[in-house]
Amino acid sequence: MKKIGALMILLGCIGIFAFGCGKKTSDYVAENMSEKTEVYFFGEGNKFYSTLSSGQREEAYLMNGKSEKKVDFALLTVNFFNEVFGNVISVKFSVGEDVQTLSLELNPINSTYMIDLEKKFVGDEVISVEYNGDKIQLANVSKAFGVGADKAIEIASKELSKEITKQKKGSALNAECYLRVLDKRANNFQDMFWVFTVVNTKNETYSVVISTVDGSVLSKSE
């Protein structure tokens, strides 16, 4: 009888896990992160500023509400203050003693030049970007964040728990999640912020802006 009782309990547990019971909202979010920025570099000079965000993202980068295979990424951007120089620019990108010439393509939506280096940076690299003789150093500003990536995701999961719960289906989530850094230059702020976004399969989005200093929720879209 004891063996039968133990078997019944085991079968019951299997049923619970199969239907996703006991999973927290943050568990669903962690399983469906289509982009997670973990390290963020920033630098500016007289003519342009540059950012480097690195972490993991979805390999097939489609905002369709489905999170699939993940790969490492390092998105390098260059933003000029006063003008645009065609659809492609070449810059010298240095990491320590390693120097390479990169071609960055223009994103016409925000006039930003960018390239994915398809690797992960750990945060202690010495990085510089040079364009036409103008060279700037990039510093790891995320090192000074009072709230890291994982904590930001935890805060956002609680803040958007109601919206995320609506996307649950059994043990799966019919949505994908993104965590990025909102830089001060692009948005005329003195500080930087975490931006967490949920996109469901109906292309509906929910976002929350979180302070990198103390984790306070500064804005929420529903």
mmCIF file of C-alpha atoms in Angstrom:
data_model
loop_
_atom_site.group_PDB
_atom_site.id
_atom_site.type_symbol
_atom_site.label_atom_id
_atom_site.label_comp_id
_atom_site.label_asym_id
_atom_site.label_seq_id
_atom_site.Cartn_x
_atom_site.Cartn_y
_atom_site.Cartn_z
ATOM 1 C CA MET A 1 0.000 0.000 0.000
ATOM 2 C CA LYS A 2 2.850 2.352 0.817
ATOM 3 C CA LYS A 3 4.376 1.741 -2.636
ATOM 4 C CA ILE A 4 1.023 2.416 -4.338
ATOM 5 C CA GLY A 5 0.593 5.601 -2.316
ATOM 6 C CA ALA A 6 4.080 6.788 -3.253
ATOM 7 C CA LEU A 7 3.385 6.044 -6.913
ATOM 8 C CA MET A 8 0.154 8.047 -6.801
ATOM 9 C CA ILE A 9 2.030 11.015 -5.318
ATOM 10 C CA LEU A 10 4.707 10.743 -8.019
ATOM 11 C CA LEU A 11 2.129 10.607 -10.796
ATOM 12 C CA GLY A 12 0.392 13.594 -9.279
ATOM 13 C CA CYS A 13 3.643 15.565 -9.289
ATOM 14 C CA ILE A 14 4.244 14.691 -12.928
ATOM 15 C CA GLY A 15 0.800 16.018 -13.756
ATOM 16 C CA ILE A 16 1.459 19.245 -11.892
ATOM 17 C CA PHE A 17 4.728 19.906 -13.729
ATOM 18 C CA ALA A 18 3.189 18.975 -17.076
ATOM 19 C CA PHE A 19 0.602 21.710 -16.716
ATOM 20 C CA GLY A 20 3.082 24.283 -15.476
ATOM 21 C CA CYS A 21 1.674 24.549 -11.957
ATOM 22 C CA GLY A 22 4.070 25.967 -9.413
ATOM 23 C CA LYS A 23 6.046 27.968 -12.004
ATOM 24 C CA LYS A 24 6.531 31.612 -11.150
ATOM 25 C CA THR A 25 6.035 34.444 -13.608
ATOM 26 C CA SER A 26 9.779 35.041 -13.566
ATOM 27 C CA ASP A 27 10.321 31.404 -14.630
ATOM 28 C CA TYR A 28 8.160 31.910 -17.723
ATOM 29 C CA VAL A 29 10.035 35.130 -18.484
ATOM 30 C CA ALA A 30 13.473 33.510 -18.067
ATOM 31 C CA GLU A 31 12.514 30.787 -20.552
ATOM 32 C CA ASN A 32 11.333 33.313 -23.129
ATOM 33 C CA MET A 33 14.015 36.014 -23.180
ATOM 34 C CA SER A 34 14.581 36.870 -26.843
ATOM 35 C CA GLU A 35 17.104 39.538 -25.901
ATOM 36 C CA LYS A 36 18.927 40.028 -22.625
ATOM 37 C CA THR A 37 21.512 42.790 -22.381
ATOM 38 C CA GLU A 38 23.962 42.044 -19.590
ATOM 39 C CA VAL A 39 26.900 44.362 -20.292
ATOM 40 C CA TYR A 40 26.689 47.923 -21.622
ATOM 41 C CA PHE A 41 29.573 50.131 -22.788
ATOM 42 C CA PHE A 42 29.259 53.844 -23.609
ATOM 43 C CA GLY A 43 31.581 56.577 -24.847
ATOM 44 C CA GLU A 44 31.291 59.966 -26.523
ATOM 45 C CA GLY A 45 33.473 62.551 -28.213
ATOM 46 C CA ASN A 46 32.975 65.846 -30.044
ATOM 47 C CA LYS A 47 31.388 64.402 -33.185
ATOM 48 C CA PHE A 48 29.773 61.106 -32.217
ATOM 49 C CA TYR A 49 28.986 58.705 -29.415
ATOM 50 C CA SER A 50 29.097 54.931 -29.402
ATOM 51 C CA THR A 51 27.519 52.092 -27.439
ATOM 52 C CA LEU A 52 28.167 48.382 -27.147
ATOM 53 C CA SER A 53 25.487 46.156 -25.606
ATOM 54 C CA SER A 54 26.224 42.482 -25.142
ATOM 55 C CA GLY A 55 24.431 39.387 -23.911
ATOM 56 C CA GLN A 56 22.203 36.799 -25.559
ATOM 57 C CA ARG A 57 19.466 37.149 -28.136
ATOM 58 C CA GLU A 58 17.228 35.069 -30.344
ATOM 59 C CA GLU A 59 19.122 33.699 -33.345
ATOM 60 C CA ALA A 60 16.253 34.352 -35.771
ATOM 61 C CA TYR A 61 15.615 37.905 -34.609
ATOM 62 C CA LEU A 62 11.872 38.197 -35.167
ATOM 63 C CA MET A 63 9.488 40.044 -32.845
ATOM 64 C CA ASN A 64 6.665 37.564 -33.375
ATOM 65 C CA GLY A 65 5.872 36.542 -29.807
ATOM 66 C CA LYS A 66 7.919 33.332 -30.018
ATOM 67 C CA SER A 67 11.309 32.911 -28.341
ATOM 68 C CA GLU A 68 13.529 30.310 -29.969
ATOM 69 C CA LYS A 69 17.236 29.375 -30.135
ATOM 70 C CA LYS A 70 19.594 31.883 -28.450
ATOM 71 C CA VAL A 71 23.044 33.104 -29.507
ATOM 72 C CA ASP A 72 25.611 35.524 -28.081
ATOM 73 C CA PHE A 73 25.491 39.081 -29.382
ATOM 74 C CA ALA A 74 27.420 42.336 -29.123
ATOM 75 C CA LEU A 75 25.640 45.232 -30.817
ATOM 76 C CA LEU A 76 28.015 48.097 -31.615
ATOM 77 C CA THR A 77 26.430 51.434 -32.545
ATOM 78 C CA VAL A 78 27.793 54.783 -33.698
ATOM 79 C CA ASN A 79 25.629 57.883 -33.564
ATOM 80 C CA PHE A 80 26.753 61.189 -35.083
ATOM 81 C CA PHE A 81 25.584 64.425 -33.504
ATOM 82 C CA ASN A 82 24.985 66.512 -36.614
ATOM 83 C CA GLU A 83 24.958 64.461 -39.810
ATOM 84 C CA VAL A 84 24.699 61.108 -41.541
ATOM 85 C CA PHE A 85 27.400 59.748 -43.872
ATOM 86 C CA GLY A 86 25.591 57.422 -46.270
ATOM 87 C CA ASN A 87 24.299 53.901 -45.695
ATOM 88 C CA VAL A 88 27.601 52.349 -44.561
ATOM 89 C CA ILE A 89 30.588 53.666 -42.611
ATOM 90 C CA SER A 90 33.925 52.090 -41.695
ATOM 91 C CA VAL A 91 35.353 52.382 -38.188
ATOM 92 C CA LYS A 92 38.406 51.059 -36.399
ATOM 93 C CA PHE A 93 37.295 48.958 -33.462
ATOM 94 C CA SER A 94 39.865 48.095 -30.810
ATOM 95 C CA VAL A 95 39.650 45.590 -27.979
ATOM 96 C CA GLY A 96 42.935 45.769 -26.118
ATOM 97 C CA GLU A 97 45.691 45.299 -28.705
ATOM 98 C CA ASP A 98 43.336 43.760 -31.271
ATOM 99 C CA VAL A 99 42.297 46.304 -33.940
ATOM 100 C CA GLN A 100 39.895 45.580 -36.782
ATOM 101 C CA THR A 101 38.063 47.585 -39.405
ATOM 102 C CA LEU A 102 34.297 47.174 -39.286
ATOM 103 C CA SER A 103 31.532 48.215 -41.672
ATOM 104 C CA LEU A 104 28.458 49.533 -39.871
ATOM 105 C CA GLU A 105 25.115 49.825 -41.637
ATOM 106 C CA LEU A 106 22.676 52.682 -41.167
ATOM 107 C CA ASN A 107 19.357 52.063 -39.450
ATOM 108 C CA PRO A 108 17.175 54.698 -41.179
ATOM 109 C CA ILE A 109 14.617 54.625 -38.378
ATOM 110 C CA ASN A 110 16.920 56.254 -35.830
ATOM 111 C CA SER A 111 19.943 57.295 -37.962
ATOM 112 C CA THR A 112 22.188 54.904 -36.023
ATOM 113 C CA TYR A 113 25.016 52.908 -37.584
ATOM 114 C CA MET A 114 25.282 49.386 -36.202
ATOM 115 C CA ILE A 115 26.769 45.915 -36.448
ATOM 116 C CA ASP A 116 26.370 42.710 -34.441
ATOM 117 C CA LEU A 117 29.783 41.269 -33.568
ATOM 118 C CA GLU A 118 28.105 37.960 -32.660
ATOM 119 C CA LYS A 119 30.049 37.374 -29.445
ATOM 120 C CA LYS A 120 29.681 38.048 -25.738
ATOM 121 C CA PHE A 121 31.735 40.611 -23.845
ATOM 122 C CA VAL A 122 32.363 40.044 -20.144
ATOM 123 C CA GLY A 123 32.716 43.727 -19.219
ATOM 124 C CA ASP A 124 36.403 44.168 -18.392
ATOM 125 C CA GLU A 125 37.578 44.760 -21.976
ATOM 126 C CA VAL A 126 39.411 47.953 -23.004
ATOM 127 C CA ILE A 127 37.454 49.206 -26.011
ATOM 128 C CA SER A 128 37.794 52.159 -28.399
ATOM 129 C CA VAL A 129 36.102 53.257 -31.625
ATOM 130 C CA GLU A 130 37.725 55.498 -34.236
ATOM 131 C CA TYR A 131 36.117 57.228 -37.223
ATOM 132 C CA ASN A 132 38.127 59.450 -39.602
ATOM 133 C CA GLY A 133 40.796 60.089 -36.986
ATOM 134 C CA ASP A 134 38.355 60.817 -34.146
ATOM 135 C CA LYS A 135 38.810 58.215 -31.421
ATOM 136 C CA ILE A 136 36.736 57.633 -28.293
ATOM 137 C CA GLN A 137 37.072 55.200 -25.407
ATOM 138 C CA LEU A 138 34.102 53.114 -24.305
ATOM 139 C CA ALA A 139 33.577 52.433 -20.611
ATOM 140 C CA ASN A 140 31.519 49.671 -19.046
ATOM 141 C CA VAL A 141 28.796 51.834 -17.481
ATOM 142 C CA SER A 142 26.698 48.816 -16.492
ATOM 143 C CA LYS A 143 29.382 48.005 -13.915
ATOM 144 C CA ALA A 144 28.138 50.973 -11.885
ATOM 145 C CA PHE A 145 24.439 50.065 -12.149
ATOM 146 C CA GLY A 146 22.843 49.567 -8.744
ATOM 147 C CA VAL A 147 20.414 47.158 -10.413
ATOM 148 C CA GLY A 148 21.777 44.448 -12.708
ATOM 149 C CA ALA A 149 20.060 42.631 -15.553
ATOM 150 C CA ASP A 150 18.664 39.734 -13.488
ATOM 151 C CA LYS A 151 17.259 42.058 -10.834
ATOM 152 C CA ALA A 152 15.687 44.260 -13.518
ATOM 153 C CA ILE A 153 13.971 41.200 -15.016
ATOM 154 C CA GLU A 154 12.696 40.207 -11.583
ATOM 155 C CA ILE A 155 11.256 43.689 -10.977
ATOM 156 C CA ALA A 156 9.678 43.825 -14.437
ATOM 157 C CA SER A 157 8.172 40.344 -14.045
ATOM 158 C CA LYS A 158 6.376 41.461 -10.891
ATOM 159 C CA GLU A 159 5.272 44.768 -12.388
ATOM 160 C CA LEU A 160 3.889 43.105 -15.538
ATOM 161 C CA SER A 161 2.738 39.872 -13.875
ATOM 162 C CA LYS A 162 -0.896 40.532 -14.756
ATOM 163 C CA GLU A 163 -0.101 41.117 -18.434
ATOM 164 C CA ILE A 164 2.304 38.157 -18.602
ATOM 165 C CA THR A 165 -0.167 35.792 -16.912
ATOM 166 C CA LYS A 166 -2.647 36.478 -19.703
ATOM 167 C CA GLN A 167 -0.127 35.059 -22.190
ATOM 168 C CA LYS A 168 0.353 31.734 -20.364
ATOM 169 C CA LYS A 169 -0.896 28.568 -22.012
ATOM 170 C CA GLY A 170 -0.247 25.429 -19.976
ATOM 171 C CA SER A 171 3.473 25.272 -19.286
ATOM 172 C CA ALA A 172 4.309 27.676 -22.119
ATOM 173 C CA LEU A 173 4.177 31.416 -22.680
ATOM 174 C CA ASN A 174 2.745 32.797 -25.902
ATOM 175 C CA ALA A 175 5.088 35.771 -25.760
ATOM 176 C CA GLU A 176 8.750 36.758 -25.827
ATOM 177 C CA CYS A 177 10.658 39.210 -23.632
ATOM 178 C CA TYR A 178 13.398 41.775 -24.209
ATOM 179 C CA LEU A 179 15.695 43.600 -21.792
ATOM 180 C CA ARG A 180 17.680 46.541 -23.147
ATOM 181 C CA VAL A 181 19.411 49.668 -21.905
ATOM 182 C CA LEU A 182 17.993 53.073 -22.791
ATOM 183 C CA ASP A 183 21.034 55.310 -23.209
ATOM 184 C CA LYS A 184 21.125 58.936 -22.078
ATOM 185 C CA ARG A 185 22.283 60.464 -25.367
ATOM 186 C CA ALA A 186 19.551 58.903 -27.485
ATOM 187 C CA ASN A 187 16.826 60.111 -25.163
ATOM 188 C CA ASN A 188 18.199 63.380 -23.724
ATOM 189 C CA PHE A 189 18.404 62.099 -20.146
ATOM 190 C CA GLN A 190 21.288 62.286 -17.723
ATOM 191 C CA ASP A 191 20.829 58.700 -16.584
ATOM 192 C CA MET A 192 20.422 55.325 -18.230
ATOM 193 C CA PHE A 193 17.490 52.983 -17.738
ATOM 194 C CA TRP A 194 16.497 49.372 -18.158
ATOM 195 C CA VAL A 195 13.643 48.815 -20.612
ATOM 196 C CA PHE A 196 11.796 45.497 -20.384
ATOM 197 C CA THR A 197 9.294 44.614 -23.121
ATOM 198 C CA VAL A 198 6.887 41.726 -23.627
ATOM 199 C CA VAL A 199 5.611 40.969 -27.143
ATOM 200 C CA ASN A 200 2.851 38.401 -27.600
ATOM 201 C CA THR A 201 1.857 36.407 -30.687
ATOM 202 C CA LYS A 202 -0.763 39.056 -31.545
ATOM 203 C CA ASN A 203 2.016 41.653 -31.730
ATOM 204 C CA GLU A 204 0.714 43.404 -28.618
ATOM 205 C CA THR A 205 3.467 44.927 -26.477
ATOM 206 C CA TYR A 206 3.824 45.767 -22.782
ATOM 207 C CA SER A 207 6.818 47.693 -21.482
ATOM 208 C CA VAL A 208 8.264 48.985 -18.238
ATOM 209 C CA VAL A 209 11.150 51.415 -17.662
ATOM 210 C CA ILE A 210 13.270 50.725 -14.578
ATOM 211 C CA SER A 211 15.900 52.845 -12.853
ATOM 212 C CA THR A 212 19.392 51.358 -13.057
ATOM 213 C CA VAL A 213 20.146 53.146 -9.780
ATOM 214 C CA ASP A 214 17.526 51.862 -7.338
ATOM 215 C CA GLY A 215 15.179 49.640 -9.360
ATOM 216 C CA SER A 216 12.196 51.974 -9.123
ATOM 217 C CA VAL A 217 9.586 51.696 -11.880
ATOM 218 C CA LEU A 218 9.595 54.973 -13.794
ATOM 219 C CA SER A 219 7.123 54.246 -16.563
ATOM 220 C CA LYS A 220 4.764 51.503 -17.662
ATOM 221 C CA SER A 221 2.820 51.064 -20.891
ATOM 222 C CA GLU A 222 -0.255 48.832 -21.061
#
